[in-house]
Amino acid sequence: MGLVSGQGMDPYRAVVELITRVAEAPAHVDGRLVTMSDLLIELLDSPTGLMVHGAPDGYEVRALGHGATHDAQSRLSEELRITAGPDPLLDTFRSGDLTPTTAGRAYGGQEAWQASAKCLGSIDIWGIDQVAALPVRSGEQFVAFLVGRRGADYSDADLDRLRTVQPAVAGLVSMLEPHDLPRSSLHIAQLTARELQVLRLLADGHKASATGHRAGCSQRTVHRHLSNIYDKLDVGDRLSAVVRAQEIGLLEHTPSLVRHG
């Protein structure tokens, strides 16, 4: 029997059913994560469920349960994406905030969220334009379950439902080790703010010494940032890094590549 959604939901029943379903799920990590995700999907009457797991250089996305459609999986398989700048939704979990929220609220309103690249990507891949997030572990290796749908943003009552089951979900996830998690559908690598600054200076043709002066760091640190940039963009030289950054939209302007002192 499914959960009672809406205002008539019994929070105790939701927690009991969560634990019961997970206990009865196949005895492996994938089956239990799918069970948790499917319950959250049902709880908020949403078609899509994802799990996001933080990594040192970004985060990984796993499509679970009803969210793991064949079409979405085929479009995500083996894909690597690079983004720059802050992520208003996920960065709060990385910094230690475990408050359930929505993308619209995290971005400061629907207008900002709907105009963001993340929202446009969600529409393109998942067919959703609203996301509710249930964080269950904070820090660099944060864990958050996301549910999504198309239409109006999730309500305060929806977030209350997530808060109801949050302790139980967090307790179940705490039993998992990162290396036990199923293979990710999509890896998102993020450039840090300093790496992005160095990349922009690089694109403008500045040498390491001038880049260090403008960025307020040593040449050695500049070279370390460049090494990280090359690794994340999967390139081996400055020109390739700039071209790759242009292709994926990390540079807002056309680089000059004119050498400056």
Tab-separated table of C-alpha atoms in Angstrom:
chain	number	residue	atom	x	y	z
A	1	MET	CA	0.000	0.000	0.000
A	2	GLY	CA	1.321	3.443	-0.875
A	3	LEU	CA	1.901	6.358	1.408
A	4	VAL	CA	-0.878	8.798	2.165
A	5	SER	CA	0.315	11.996	0.492
A	6	GLY	CA	-0.917	15.530	0.956
A	7	GLN	CA	-2.183	17.027	4.174
A	8	GLY	CA	-3.481	13.651	5.389
A	9	MET	CA	-0.059	12.039	5.546
A	10	ASP	CA	0.723	10.332	8.827
A	11	PRO	CA	4.393	11.165	9.574
A	12	TYR	CA	4.831	8.131	11.829
A	13	ARG	CA	3.508	5.844	9.148
A	14	ALA	CA	5.910	7.381	6.625
A	15	VAL	CA	8.916	6.619	8.827
A	16	VAL	CA	7.734	3.098	9.663
A	17	GLU	CA	7.017	2.324	6.023
A	18	LEU	CA	10.424	3.650	4.972
A	19	ILE	CA	12.264	1.389	7.395
A	20	THR	CA	10.028	-1.576	6.557
A	21	ARG	CA	10.521	-1.173	2.820
A	22	VAL	CA	14.287	-0.865	3.129
A	23	ALA	CA	14.436	-3.922	5.406
A	24	GLU	CA	12.473	-5.918	2.837
A	25	ALA	CA	14.453	-4.634	-0.157
A	26	PRO	CA	17.119	-6.770	-1.855
A	27	ALA	CA	20.130	-6.999	0.434
A	28	HIS	CA	22.478	-4.805	-1.557
A	29	VAL	CA	23.171	-1.088	-1.689
A	30	ASP	CA	21.481	-0.460	-5.047
A	31	GLY	CA	18.193	-2.031	-3.980
A	32	ARG	CA	18.026	-0.117	-0.727
A	33	LEU	CA	18.866	3.226	-2.304
A	34	VAL	CA	16.215	2.661	-4.963
A	35	THR	CA	13.705	1.882	-2.219
A	36	MET	CA	14.504	5.115	-0.377
A	37	SER	CA	14.328	7.151	-3.555
A	38	ASP	CA	11.027	5.612	-4.628
A	39	LEU	CA	9.469	6.381	-1.264
A	40	LEU	CA	10.512	10.039	-1.541
A	41	ILE	CA	9.113	10.156	-5.068
A	42	GLU	CA	5.827	8.815	-3.780
A	43	LEU	CA	5.849	11.101	-0.761
A	44	LEU	CA	5.997	14.227	-2.941
A	45	ASP	CA	4.007	12.921	-5.920
A	46	SER	CA	6.979	13.375	-8.249
A	47	PRO	CA	8.152	11.406	-11.289
A	48	THR	CA	11.909	11.689	-10.843
A	49	GLY	CA	14.332	10.670	-8.107
A	50	LEU	CA	18.079	11.257	-7.966
A	51	MET	CA	20.887	10.866	-5.480
A	52	VAL	CA	23.776	13.331	-5.444
A	53	HIS	CA	27.049	12.393	-3.770
A	54	GLY	CA	29.722	15.024	-3.199
A	55	ALA	CA	33.261	14.458	-4.431
A	56	PRO	CA	36.434	16.526	-3.880
A	57	ASP	CA	36.242	18.091	-7.339
A	58	GLY	CA	32.490	18.283	-7.770
A	59	TYR	CA	29.721	15.745	-7.346
A	60	GLU	CA	28.206	12.611	-8.847
A	61	VAL	CA	24.573	12.026	-9.829
A	62	ARG	CA	22.783	8.680	-9.686
A	63	ALA	CA	19.335	8.163	-11.197
A	64	LEU	CA	17.381	5.901	-8.869
A	65	GLY	CA	14.063	4.132	-8.996
A	66	HIS	CA	11.479	5.915	-11.117
A	67	GLY	CA	14.117	8.455	-12.127
A	68	ALA	CA	16.233	5.812	-13.831
A	69	THR	CA	14.359	5.813	-17.124
A	70	HIS	CA	16.093	4.173	-20.073
A	71	ASP	CA	16.124	7.426	-22.038
A	72	ALA	CA	17.694	9.446	-19.223
A	73	GLN	CA	20.268	6.753	-18.449
A	74	SER	CA	21.294	6.457	-22.091
A	75	ARG	CA	21.853	10.211	-22.280
A	76	LEU	CA	23.867	10.325	-19.059
A	77	SER	CA	25.974	7.170	-19.310
A	78	GLU	CA	29.726	7.826	-19.123
A	79	GLU	CA	29.113	11.574	-19.405
A	80	LEU	CA	31.386	14.130	-17.756
A	81	ARG	CA	30.310	17.716	-17.311
A	82	ILE	CA	32.259	20.714	-16.101
A	83	THR	CA	30.706	23.688	-14.350
A	84	ALA	CA	32.116	26.796	-12.768
A	85	GLY	CA	31.086	29.029	-9.935
A	86	PRO	CA	28.842	28.281	-6.964
A	87	ASP	CA	25.886	25.919	-6.920
A	88	PRO	CA	23.344	27.614	-4.615
A	89	LEU	CA	21.502	24.355	-3.918
A	90	LEU	CA	24.298	21.831	-3.380
A	91	ASP	CA	26.951	24.135	-1.903
A	92	THR	CA	24.832	24.644	1.219
A	93	PHE	CA	25.017	20.905	1.942
A	94	ARG	CA	28.767	20.888	1.340
A	95	SER	CA	29.133	23.707	3.873
A	96	GLY	CA	27.149	21.864	6.551
A	97	ASP	CA	23.524	22.969	6.189
A	98	LEU	CA	21.168	19.972	6.227
A	99	THR	CA	17.890	21.873	5.854
A	100	PRO	CA	15.546	20.387	3.210
A	101	THR	CA	14.909	23.001	0.549
A	102	THR	CA	14.053	23.524	-3.090
A	103	ALA	CA	16.104	24.766	-6.017
A	104	GLY	CA	13.824	27.772	-6.385
A	105	ARG	CA	14.397	28.828	-2.792
A	106	ALA	CA	18.131	28.129	-2.868
A	107	TYR	CA	18.552	30.271	-5.984
A	108	GLY	CA	16.694	33.155	-4.359
A	109	GLY	CA	13.458	32.811	-6.265
A	110	GLN	CA	11.843	31.171	-9.268
A	111	GLU	CA	13.069	33.777	-11.734
A	112	ALA	CA	16.739	33.127	-10.954
A	113	TRP	CA	16.277	29.369	-10.820
A	114	GLN	CA	14.303	29.149	-14.077
A	115	ALA	CA	16.982	31.179	-15.866
A	116	SER	CA	19.869	29.063	-14.563
A	117	ALA	CA	21.831	26.548	-16.614
A	118	LYS	CA	20.994	23.888	-14.023
A	119	CYS	CA	17.254	24.341	-14.553
A	120	LEU	CA	17.618	24.298	-18.338
A	121	GLY	CA	19.700	21.125	-18.056
A	122	SER	CA	17.093	19.524	-15.799
A	123	ILE	CA	14.387	20.240	-18.353
A	124	ASP	CA	16.525	18.870	-21.171
A	125	ILE	CA	17.528	15.610	-19.466
A	126	TRP	CA	14.788	14.881	-16.959
A	127	GLY	CA	11.822	16.890	-18.179
A	128	ILE	CA	11.521	18.639	-14.802
A	129	ASP	CA	11.836	22.278	-13.787
A	130	GLN	CA	11.354	22.005	-10.018
A	131	VAL	CA	13.606	20.197	-7.548
A	132	ALA	CA	13.228	19.449	-3.843
A	133	ALA	CA	16.310	18.306	-1.930
A	134	LEU	CA	16.642	16.117	1.156
A	135	PRO	CA	20.251	16.346	2.419
A	136	VAL	CA	21.297	13.497	4.694
A	137	ARG	CA	25.037	14.007	5.012
A	138	SER	CA	27.044	17.229	4.868
A	139	GLY	CA	30.643	18.029	4.056
A	140	GLU	CA	32.830	17.372	1.038
A	141	GLN	CA	31.254	13.954	0.527
A	142	PHE	CA	27.698	15.159	1.131
A	143	VAL	CA	24.721	12.991	0.219
A	144	ALA	CA	21.370	14.397	-0.870
A	145	PHE	CA	18.275	12.872	-2.428
A	146	LEU	CA	16.558	15.019	-5.045
A	147	VAL	CA	13.032	14.668	-6.365
A	148	GLY	CA	11.739	16.588	-9.342
A	149	ARG	CA	8.622	17.474	-11.251
A	150	ARG	CA	7.317	19.988	-13.780
A	151	GLY	CA	5.146	22.884	-12.647
A	152	ALA	CA	4.845	24.745	-9.351
A	153	ASP	CA	7.607	24.806	-6.757
A	154	TYR	CA	7.355	22.441	-3.797
A	155	SER	CA	5.432	23.838	-0.841
A	156	ASP	CA	6.232	24.267	2.838
A	157	ALA	CA	4.093	21.187	3.492
A	158	ASP	CA	6.223	19.197	1.040
A	159	LEU	CA	9.375	20.240	2.876
A	160	ASP	CA	7.747	19.292	6.192
A	161	ARG	CA	7.233	15.778	4.795
A	162	LEU	CA	10.903	15.577	3.908
A	163	ARG	CA	11.875	16.720	7.396
A	164	THR	CA	9.667	13.965	8.816
A	165	VAL	CA	11.630	11.181	7.160
A	166	GLN	CA	15.029	12.905	7.175
A	167	PRO	CA	16.368	11.297	10.393
A	168	ALA	CA	15.390	7.804	9.202
A	169	VAL	CA	16.905	8.302	5.739
A	170	ALA	CA	20.065	9.797	7.243
A	171	GLY	CA	20.400	6.846	9.606
A	172	LEU	CA	20.051	4.344	6.774
A	173	VAL	CA	22.534	6.207	4.560
A	174	SER	CA	25.058	6.381	7.429
A	175	MET	CA	25.415	2.611	7.149
A	176	LEU	CA	26.755	2.982	3.610
A	177	GLU	CA	30.348	3.685	2.745
A	178	PRO	CA	31.104	5.889	-0.279
A	179	HIS	CA	32.858	3.016	-2.062
A	180	ASP	CA	29.709	0.896	-1.711
A	181	LEU	CA	27.592	3.296	-3.714
A	182	PRO	CA	26.440	2.193	-7.163
A	183	ARG	CA	28.190	3.607	-10.189
A	184	SER	CA	27.207	7.185	-10.909
A	185	SER	CA	25.181	8.151	-13.960
A	186	LEU	CA	26.872	11.503	-14.341
A	187	HIS	CA	29.991	13.122	-12.891
A	188	ILE	CA	29.995	16.893	-12.492
A	189	ALA	CA	33.455	18.423	-12.098
A	190	GLN	CA	33.546	21.979	-10.794
A	191	LEU	CA	36.248	24.587	-11.192
A	192	THR	CA	36.893	26.488	-7.997
A	193	ALA	CA	36.508	30.254	-7.989
A	194	ARG	CA	40.315	30.656	-8.045
A	195	GLU	CA	40.709	28.118	-10.866
A	196	LEU	CA	38.113	30.007	-12.884
A	197	GLN	CA	39.949	33.282	-12.228
A	198	VAL	CA	43.229	31.740	-13.417
A	199	LEU	CA	41.486	30.311	-16.485
A	200	ARG	CA	40.112	33.729	-17.430
A	201	LEU	CA	43.532	35.337	-17.032
A	202	LEU	CA	45.001	32.494	-19.042
A	203	ALA	CA	42.469	33.107	-21.804
A	204	ASP	CA	43.474	36.791	-21.865
A	205	GLY	CA	47.058	35.775	-22.586
A	206	HIS	CA	48.679	36.569	-19.234
A	207	LYS	CA	51.861	34.730	-18.318
A	208	ALA	CA	52.146	32.878	-15.017
A	209	SER	CA	53.908	35.795	-13.301
A	210	ALA	CA	51.235	38.310	-14.310
A	211	THR	CA	48.473	35.841	-13.504
A	212	GLY	CA	49.918	35.303	-10.025
A	213	HIS	CA	50.133	39.057	-9.444
A	214	ARG	CA	46.539	39.631	-10.506
A	215	ALA	CA	45.239	36.591	-8.642
A	216	GLY	CA	47.235	37.353	-5.494
A	217	CYS	CA	49.225	34.104	-5.433
A	218	SER	CA	52.663	32.762	-6.331
A	219	GLN	CA	53.696	31.408	-9.721
A	220	ARG	CA	53.957	27.982	-8.130
A	221	THR	CA	50.355	28.212	-7.014
A	222	VAL	CA	49.324	29.378	-10.490
A	223	HIS	CA	50.959	26.290	-12.013
A	224	ARG	CA	49.143	24.099	-9.480
A	225	HIS	CA	45.834	25.694	-10.471
A	226	LEU	CA	46.693	25.196	-14.139
A	227	SER	CA	47.429	21.529	-13.515
A	228	ASN	CA	44.026	21.124	-11.839
A	229	ILE	CA	42.322	22.951	-14.711
A	230	TYR	CA	44.003	20.745	-17.301
A	231	ASP	CA	43.012	17.609	-15.399
A	232	LYS	CA	39.372	18.656	-15.035
A	233	LEU	CA	39.055	19.752	-18.653
A	234	ASP	CA	41.010	16.695	-19.850
A	235	VAL	CA	43.491	18.764	-21.853
A	236	GLY	CA	47.250	19.155	-21.857
A	237	ASP	CA	47.997	22.762	-22.761
A	238	ARG	CA	46.786	26.327	-22.466
A	239	LEU	CA	45.216	26.672	-25.913
A	240	SER	CA	43.294	23.414	-25.553
A	241	ALA	CA	42.087	24.480	-22.104
A	242	VAL	CA	40.756	27.765	-23.452
A	243	VAL	CA	39.081	26.116	-26.443
A	244	ARG	CA	37.499	23.474	-24.208
A	245	ALA	CA	36.324	26.143	-21.748
A	246	GLN	CA	34.688	28.039	-24.617
A	247	GLU	CA	32.924	24.898	-25.829
A	248	ILE	CA	31.303	24.207	-22.465
A	249	GLY	CA	30.481	27.814	-21.658
A	250	LEU	CA	32.955	28.562	-18.864
A	251	LEU	CA	34.189	31.755	-20.511
A	252	GLU	CA	31.724	34.617	-20.920
A	253	HIS	CA	33.762	36.393	-23.585
A	254	THR	CA	35.956	35.502	-26.535
A	255	PRO	CA	39.532	35.020	-25.271
A	256	SER	CA	42.207	37.136	-26.894
A	257	LEU	CA	45.134	34.796	-26.148
A	258	VAL	CA	47.351	37.861	-26.670
A	259	ARG	CA	50.358	37.544	-24.416
A	260	HIS	CA	50.535	40.068	-21.611
A	261	GLY	CA	53.325	40.602	-19.171
